[in-house]
XYZ file of C-alpha atoms in Angstrom:
536
model
C 87.075 106.544 81.450
C 85.237 103.442 81.709
C 84.583 102.095 85.565
C 84.006 98.043 86.213
C 82.838 97.173 89.550
C 83.069 93.743 89.997
C 82.869 91.658 93.273
C 84.584 88.513 94.077
C 81.963 85.975 94.409
C 80.547 86.631 90.819
C 81.554 83.775 88.093
C 82.278 85.238 84.738
C 80.137 83.999 81.809
C 82.388 81.109 80.014
C 81.660 80.390 75.880
C 80.875 77.366 74.676
C 83.072 74.771 73.308
C 81.872 75.955 69.810
C 82.947 79.417 70.419
C 86.443 78.541 71.893
C 86.774 76.536 68.944
C 85.914 79.069 66.617
C 88.567 81.190 68.273
C 91.079 78.774 67.941
C 90.441 78.444 64.310
C 91.004 82.025 63.873
C 94.603 81.397 65.340
C 96.600 80.005 62.786
C 100.326 80.456 62.377
C 102.492 79.220 59.358
C 105.913 78.103 60.088
C 107.434 80.735 57.980
C 105.579 83.205 59.710
C 106.972 81.699 63.044
C 110.323 81.375 62.104
C 110.114 85.366 60.685
C 108.961 86.449 64.261
C 112.003 84.025 65.780
C 114.748 86.215 63.852
C 112.534 89.519 64.406
C 111.875 89.939 60.534
C 108.455 90.911 61.385
C 106.026 91.938 63.714
C 103.927 89.451 65.950
C 101.007 87.498 64.017
C 97.953 89.569 64.065
C 96.257 86.952 66.116
C 98.529 87.419 69.038
C 97.690 91.225 68.872
C 94.133 91.547 67.824
C 92.492 88.594 69.587
C 89.909 87.572 69.929
C 90.725 86.527 73.898
C 89.110 87.291 76.888
C 91.761 86.469 79.266
C 95.623 86.076 79.844
C 94.960 82.219 79.655
C 93.432 82.153 76.402
C 96.208 83.952 75.125
C 98.915 81.817 76.907
C 97.091 78.834 75.439
C 97.396 79.907 71.874
C 100.965 80.398 72.059
C 101.432 76.985 73.296
C 99.128 75.555 70.938
C 101.176 77.170 68.129
C 104.639 76.559 69.233
C 105.760 80.161 70.339
C 106.199 78.870 73.625
C 109.437 76.812 72.194
C 110.741 80.222 70.904
C 113.035 82.239 72.965
C 110.370 85.624 72.843
C 107.626 83.435 73.597
C 109.247 81.019 76.699
C 110.716 84.513 78.016
C 106.697 85.934 77.627
C 105.573 82.751 79.602
C 108.013 82.671 82.093
C 107.608 86.417 82.948
C 104.024 85.481 83.786
C 104.810 83.750 86.575
C 107.580 86.049 88.126
C 105.490 88.559 89.878
C 104.609 85.586 92.120
C 108.176 85.196 93.176
C 109.343 88.987 92.828
C 106.267 90.806 92.855
C 106.219 94.304 94.594
C 104.527 94.083 98.318
C 102.842 97.384 99.064
C 99.945 99.033 100.476
C 97.378 100.818 99.591
C 97.125 103.571 98.469
C 100.052 103.693 96.153
C 100.967 104.704 92.709
C 103.729 103.808 90.182
C 104.990 104.510 87.000
C 106.883 101.761 85.217
C 108.173 100.857 81.877
C 107.135 97.346 80.338
C 110.138 96.178 77.929
C 108.741 94.458 74.859
C 112.013 92.641 74.168
C 111.929 91.198 77.463
C 108.287 90.229 77.692
C 107.370 91.929 80.893
C 104.965 91.345 83.264
C 104.815 93.599 86.709
C 102.736 92.298 90.130
C 101.648 94.193 93.177
C 100.834 92.061 96.213
C 98.617 94.726 98.507
C 96.331 93.835 101.218
C 92.722 94.066 101.415
C 90.463 93.801 104.485
C 86.898 92.397 103.588
C 84.547 95.788 103.468
C 86.890 97.683 101.089
C 86.739 98.134 97.684
C 89.853 98.256 95.603
C 90.278 100.681 92.753
C 92.981 100.091 90.372
C 93.765 103.007 87.692
C 96.018 102.336 84.908
C 97.058 104.863 82.861
C 98.656 103.795 79.614
C 98.875 103.996 75.367
C 99.037 100.207 75.734
C 95.786 98.708 74.459
C 94.693 94.809 74.956
C 97.095 94.170 77.734
C 96.042 91.605 80.522
C 95.115 92.221 84.170
C 94.504 89.521 86.417
C 94.068 89.189 90.408
C 94.825 86.678 92.456
C 94.168 85.485 96.104
C 98.110 84.392 97.276
C 97.142 84.266 101.058
C 93.763 84.370 102.205
C 91.619 83.078 105.654
C 90.885 79.516 106.181
C 88.897 78.996 109.311
C 90.502 81.227 111.894
C 94.047 81.485 110.775
C 95.684 82.778 107.627
C 97.299 80.280 105.127
C 99.777 81.050 102.270
C 98.707 79.471 99.035
C 101.180 80.357 95.966
C 100.921 77.543 93.010
C 102.994 78.139 89.718
C 100.244 78.937 87.814
C 97.228 79.682 89.988
C 94.010 80.491 88.850
C 92.895 84.031 88.678
C 89.885 85.141 90.896
C 89.448 88.026 88.604
C 90.367 88.784 84.917
C 90.153 91.415 82.449
C 91.533 92.640 79.044
C 92.118 96.370 78.956
C 91.234 98.129 76.042
C 90.660 101.647 77.022
C 91.717 104.227 80.008
C 89.730 102.574 83.163
C 89.042 102.381 86.542
C 88.784 98.536 87.722
C 87.107 98.088 90.875
C 86.813 94.721 93.211
C 85.378 94.320 96.353
C 86.819 91.192 98.425
C 84.869 88.132 99.597
C 87.776 87.604 102.185
C 90.880 89.470 104.135
C 93.845 88.955 102.594
C 96.907 89.608 100.221
C 96.260 89.796 96.789
C 98.294 89.795 93.704
C 97.577 92.222 90.549
C 99.617 91.186 87.573
C 99.544 93.458 84.434
C 101.527 91.801 81.203
C 101.114 93.134 77.600
C 100.808 90.830 74.811
C 103.964 89.469 72.741
C 106.414 91.710 71.688
C 103.954 94.960 73.143
C 105.254 97.157 76.026
C 105.240 100.771 76.872
C 104.984 103.169 80.024
C 102.451 102.630 82.349
C 101.337 104.312 85.623
C 99.477 102.078 87.956
C 97.236 103.715 90.951
C 95.579 101.252 93.604
C 93.381 103.233 96.361
C 90.835 101.368 98.764
C 87.814 102.681 99.954
C 84.738 101.659 102.046
C 82.706 99.569 99.793
C 79.200 100.830 101.569
C 78.273 104.306 102.379
C 78.178 105.881 105.746
C 74.429 105.077 107.608
C 73.879 108.068 109.999
C 73.819 111.621 108.324
C 76.128 114.556 109.836
C 78.348 112.001 111.548
C 81.381 110.514 111.073
C 83.348 107.137 112.256
C 84.697 109.457 115.675
C 80.794 108.766 116.865
C 81.678 105.137 116.776
C 81.566 104.618 120.522
C 81.071 100.693 120.795
C 82.952 98.311 118.651
C 82.365 94.722 116.983
C 83.463 92.032 119.556
C 82.744 94.102 122.703
C 81.568 92.108 125.502
C 77.618 92.033 126.391
C 75.411 91.002 129.314
C 78.654 90.493 131.501
C 80.204 88.114 128.739
C 77.143 86.262 128.128
C 77.148 87.380 124.302
C 79.248 89.363 121.874
C 78.295 92.633 120.301
C 78.031 92.003 116.456
C 77.897 95.339 114.907
C 78.836 98.807 116.145
C 77.259 101.391 117.677
C 76.929 105.147 116.140
C 75.861 107.613 118.674
C 73.892 110.905 117.441
C 71.046 113.049 118.413
C 67.524 111.248 118.273
C 65.919 111.718 115.216
C 69.161 112.091 113.083
C 68.202 110.517 109.735
C 69.519 107.118 108.993
C 70.074 106.119 104.957
C 70.648 103.016 103.278
C 74.169 102.283 102.785
C 73.962 99.929 99.542
C 71.275 99.061 96.996
C 68.987 96.859 98.635
C 65.809 95.384 99.665
C 63.921 95.736 102.371
C 63.514 92.410 104.250
C 61.898 93.383 107.316
C 60.172 96.583 109.132
C 59.537 95.571 112.745
C 60.435 95.146 116.872
C 62.867 93.080 118.586
C 63.124 92.534 122.656
C 66.792 93.526 121.956
C 66.861 95.678 118.773
C 63.815 97.701 119.425
C 62.346 99.180 116.343
C 64.672 97.262 113.749
C 64.959 97.501 109.750
C 66.824 94.791 107.779
C 68.194 94.804 104.288
C 69.558 92.436 102.088
C 72.214 93.309 99.815
C 72.034 90.478 97.124
C 74.725 91.752 94.714
C 77.188 91.410 97.799
C 75.151 88.604 99.665
C 75.321 90.615 103.060
C 72.143 91.158 105.125
C 72.381 94.896 106.900
C 70.600 95.133 110.471
C 69.687 98.667 111.727
C 68.699 98.559 115.669
C 67.007 101.407 118.197
C 65.475 103.301 115.483
C 63.172 106.140 116.894
C 61.001 106.206 113.579
C 61.255 103.663 110.661
C 60.177 104.731 107.169
C 60.850 102.026 104.584
C 58.168 99.006 104.056
C 59.031 95.642 103.574
C 59.776 95.020 99.934
C 61.030 98.459 99.281
C 64.115 98.818 96.710
C 66.449 101.077 98.641
C 69.472 102.788 97.366
C 72.346 104.559 99.322
C 71.564 107.736 100.810
C 67.826 106.727 100.853
C 66.320 107.899 103.901
C 64.646 104.998 105.767
C 64.419 105.952 109.421
C 65.688 107.925 112.420
C 68.328 107.619 115.453
C 66.724 106.640 118.830
C 67.226 104.639 121.569
C 64.413 101.731 121.337
C 64.531 98.383 122.786
C 67.602 97.420 124.935
C 69.137 100.710 124.420
C 66.462 102.760 126.518
C 69.158 103.373 129.170
C 71.723 104.779 126.915
C 71.759 107.744 124.741
C 70.070 107.617 121.293
C 72.381 105.724 118.585
C 72.329 103.295 115.774
C 73.276 99.895 116.328
C 74.287 98.406 113.026
C 75.601 94.806 112.013
C 76.637 93.152 108.597
C 75.954 89.755 108.119
C 78.147 87.510 104.988
C 75.789 85.353 103.235
C 73.716 84.300 106.169
C 72.841 85.571 110.049
C 75.273 83.066 111.243
C 78.272 85.069 109.824
C 78.481 88.492 111.745
C 81.448 90.705 110.088
C 83.180 93.946 111.640
C 81.160 96.733 109.635
C 84.030 99.262 110.561
C 85.803 98.662 107.144
C 82.564 98.354 105.416
C 81.402 101.986 106.207
C 84.756 103.927 107.448
C 86.400 105.046 104.367
C 90.622 105.034 104.203
C 93.288 107.702 102.756
C 93.044 107.470 99.367
C 95.250 109.801 98.294
C 98.816 108.116 97.341
C 102.125 109.558 98.119
C 103.220 111.489 95.009
C 106.161 110.315 92.652
C 109.174 112.792 93.259
C 110.150 114.574 90.136
C 111.602 112.135 87.582
C 115.136 113.303 86.893
C 115.977 110.815 84.676
C 113.387 109.107 81.843
C 111.696 106.006 82.565
C 113.858 103.659 80.236
C 117.244 105.527 80.397
C 120.523 104.497 81.470
C 122.163 106.054 84.785
C 124.694 104.984 87.079
C 125.092 104.204 90.935
C 126.726 106.909 92.771
C 127.797 107.589 96.099
C 128.593 104.486 98.791
C 128.519 100.750 97.987
C 124.415 99.725 97.777
C 122.002 96.801 97.053
C 118.698 96.854 95.862
C 115.764 95.963 97.791
C 112.829 94.068 96.594
C 110.450 96.788 97.476
C 110.381 100.109 100.105
C 108.762 100.066 103.106
C 104.745 101.608 102.804
C 102.143 102.558 104.488
C 98.409 102.259 104.462
C 95.772 104.680 104.344
C 93.579 102.567 106.171
C 91.587 103.745 109.618
C 92.230 100.514 111.743
C 89.014 99.219 113.563
C 89.343 99.688 117.117
C 87.856 96.227 117.698
C 90.076 93.454 119.388
C 87.708 90.884 119.506
C 86.149 88.661 116.906
C 82.671 87.529 116.464
C 83.126 84.747 119.351
C 84.778 87.067 121.757
C 88.496 85.510 120.648
C 91.489 88.074 120.970
C 92.386 89.550 117.424
C 95.265 92.026 116.372
C 94.163 94.468 113.884
C 97.340 94.562 112.277
C 96.652 91.454 110.993
C 93.582 92.435 109.682
C 94.210 95.675 108.183
C 98.141 96.194 107.992
C 98.984 100.048 108.378
C 102.472 99.489 107.219
C 105.084 97.064 105.861
C 109.114 97.063 106.170
C 111.519 97.307 102.999
C 111.937 94.077 101.251
C 115.138 92.012 101.089
C 117.959 92.721 99.373
C 117.925 90.721 95.757
C 121.800 91.735 95.192
C 124.927 91.796 96.720
C 126.295 95.375 97.413
C 126.957 97.229 93.785
C 129.372 100.096 93.502
C 129.351 103.534 92.360
C 129.761 103.927 88.418
C 127.712 100.766 88.212
C 125.377 100.884 85.087
C 121.724 100.564 85.757
C 118.334 101.092 84.082
C 115.820 102.897 85.446
C 112.244 101.003 84.789
C 110.194 102.781 87.466
C 109.558 105.142 90.185
C 107.502 105.301 93.017
C 107.476 107.896 95.704
C 111.286 108.657 96.525
C 112.690 105.656 94.620
C 113.648 104.095 91.335
C 112.887 100.991 90.086
C 116.345 99.976 88.253
C 117.482 96.805 86.571
C 121.187 95.657 86.270
C 122.625 94.593 83.024
C 122.137 91.230 83.652
C 118.118 91.764 84.190
C 117.828 91.632 88.361
C 115.563 94.689 89.351
C 114.956 96.280 92.684
C 114.420 99.583 94.155
C 117.206 102.428 94.906
C 116.887 105.575 96.765
C 116.721 108.563 93.900
C 120.278 109.998 95.277
C 121.654 106.992 94.612
C 122.019 107.176 91.139
C 123.176 109.778 88.692
C 123.661 110.632 85.453
C 126.620 108.738 83.419
C 128.960 111.790 83.252
C 130.814 111.142 79.714
C 131.377 107.861 77.476
C 134.029 105.603 78.193
C 135.325 105.368 74.163
C 134.431 106.018 70.680
C 135.198 102.301 68.866
C 135.147 101.719 65.153
C 134.345 98.187 64.362
C 137.353 96.225 62.191
C 134.633 93.297 61.544
C 131.325 92.532 62.113
C 130.220 92.861 65.567
C 126.429 91.613 67.733
C 124.757 93.808 69.721
C 123.397 91.809 72.434
C 119.991 92.549 74.656
C 122.319 91.619 77.496
C 126.027 91.854 78.228
C 125.819 88.043 77.818
C 127.187 86.393 74.406
C 124.349 83.722 74.939
C 121.311 86.206 74.654
C 119.588 87.432 72.042
C 121.508 89.630 69.132
C 119.659 92.664 68.372
C 121.749 93.631 65.970
C 125.207 93.412 63.865
C 127.169 96.453 63.140
C 128.992 96.497 60.099
C 133.201 96.993 59.707
C 133.312 100.669 59.814
C 130.640 101.430 61.844
C 131.573 104.038 64.845
C 129.833 103.077 68.179
C 130.339 105.261 71.313
C 130.551 103.050 74.612
C 128.949 104.891 77.343
C 129.588 102.225 80.245
C 131.277 98.923 80.899
C 129.917 95.975 82.871
C 132.230 93.493 84.054
C 134.977 94.889 82.010
C 134.219 92.855 79.361
C 131.078 94.290 77.760
C 130.254 97.834 76.615
C 126.687 99.798 76.236
C 126.318 101.352 73.403
C 123.638 103.410 71.810
C 122.972 103.660 68.036
C 122.044 106.518 66.145
C 118.455 105.770 66.324
C 118.437 105.942 70.068
C 118.435 101.802 70.835
C 120.772 100.583 73.354
C 122.429 97.484 73.254
C 125.580 95.344 74.601
C 128.791 94.822 72.659
C 131.636 92.224 73.744
C 134.817 93.771 74.470
C 137.791 90.587 75.032
C 141.029 90.882 74.981
C 141.376 88.843 71.940
C 139.410 91.207 69.723
C 140.766 94.712 71.593
C 143.300 94.888 68.225
C 139.914 95.330 65.965
C 138.893 97.871 67.716
C 140.253 101.827 67.141
C 139.785 104.068 69.871
C 139.153 106.959 68.159
C 137.375 109.538 70.439
C 139.596 113.143 70.687
C 140.392 114.170 74.050
C 137.870 116.370 75.634
C 135.293 115.033 72.923
C 131.660 114.742 74.893
C 129.067 112.652 72.336
C 125.871 113.318 72.715
C 124.030 111.606 75.613
C 121.853 109.065 74.788
C 118.418 110.176 74.581
C 115.527 107.507 76.417
C 116.943 104.491 75.517
C 113.754 102.518 73.771
C 114.530 98.729 73.934
C 116.436 97.194 71.295
C 113.891 95.635 68.753
C 114.611 92.262 67.004
C 113.359 93.679 64.151
C 115.887 96.430 64.462
C 118.812 96.607 62.236
C 121.770 98.992 62.577
C 120.849 101.705 59.727
């Protein structure tokens, strides 16, 4: 498994104009091939599957350049890429979800979650898919001292990846805020994906043999009767306790100051951080040394203005320059990383079930709790009050209802699972979450029909949706559920699902030949209806 660790302040290398031209030159689509794709007779052009594409944007440009944006499937793919900004799931780390990305509907999935400066986010994506796109966006960040909302229709991602193998993607924010992770396969590709997101402290713990319970003085506390503000945290430990470097750094200074006593300062160039150790008893590092996390650089003491206090380490962290102190808490205090597990999945992801019990509505996302250990700091770097819940949310409530109440017997498709909830989709495409207790297996088919004339099988219960297949006269088909009394959910012998119209004027063409007591086999896991699939 590959691990990528990327800070948000690093720029991606850009290709030259000549290289970009070479990519465009390889992306040649002939009109007959395009037509074949649109009617479902062929797979998508090889260049749309094999690349070379470094980003989601370059792939989207290729679709547009060659006219696929004017096709049904191409337009759906492009539209799906913007949907996470409208109906993405808001949650908190750690979390895990298994979701099915249906290639027929050009799927994309988005997760919006809070990240606090100082944390590292690890994203694990378990899937058989290859070459899919993962993009990270900042949708709500800090501007000055207040949060602002920025959500244009086509925002520029902060980071972009093309994932070719199982790997852990890690990133460290340069800004506290809400981030959106979007995952989208290439055109006409899909499958099951298990996404796990966990946060961690981005730096190591500095005082050997202790933990956060030994932090007794916090960032923003008043000092000298209100004359100054505490720009760090104090970790108390016995004199002589080893102190270690918390990141790969260069030793900037080893010396003595009036307030700090014996001090060591480190410079983490990768993260653009200055790290200040004060009140040391002994100093083992030398200016210019290169240190790694865990290297012993000194011991705990009470030198400087700490002479009247028990021995402790004052550690301060400064972002970019010494005039920007930040709370060290989230850099060094690890949160809970283990997500609440997905309960036993009773119904396969991708299968059809029905709503059971009293009328209920789909919600946009379930309530969630964070694994973060909130900093006790109640003031910022200038002594202004702050709310820990705004900086590192501990919980969020459930999202709003996305549908009116739906009644028992309504067919829904299981598209994912997280904790004790199923992500389900109505026949018309609306998605939301239901408690796992609110769905049940479809008990038995409603009818067995024999076609009197060719009959279209639609991707959705809508005559204007894509025709996935055409059933020939004499073909027998089992209707497992109905939608609005006019469409029937059918499964063909190959297990693929679709919808047939059941209008009144055509009922004479349908023969209900199911024998009393006959129970056709339950539909197996409903793979998506493929445009290239015809009834066999």
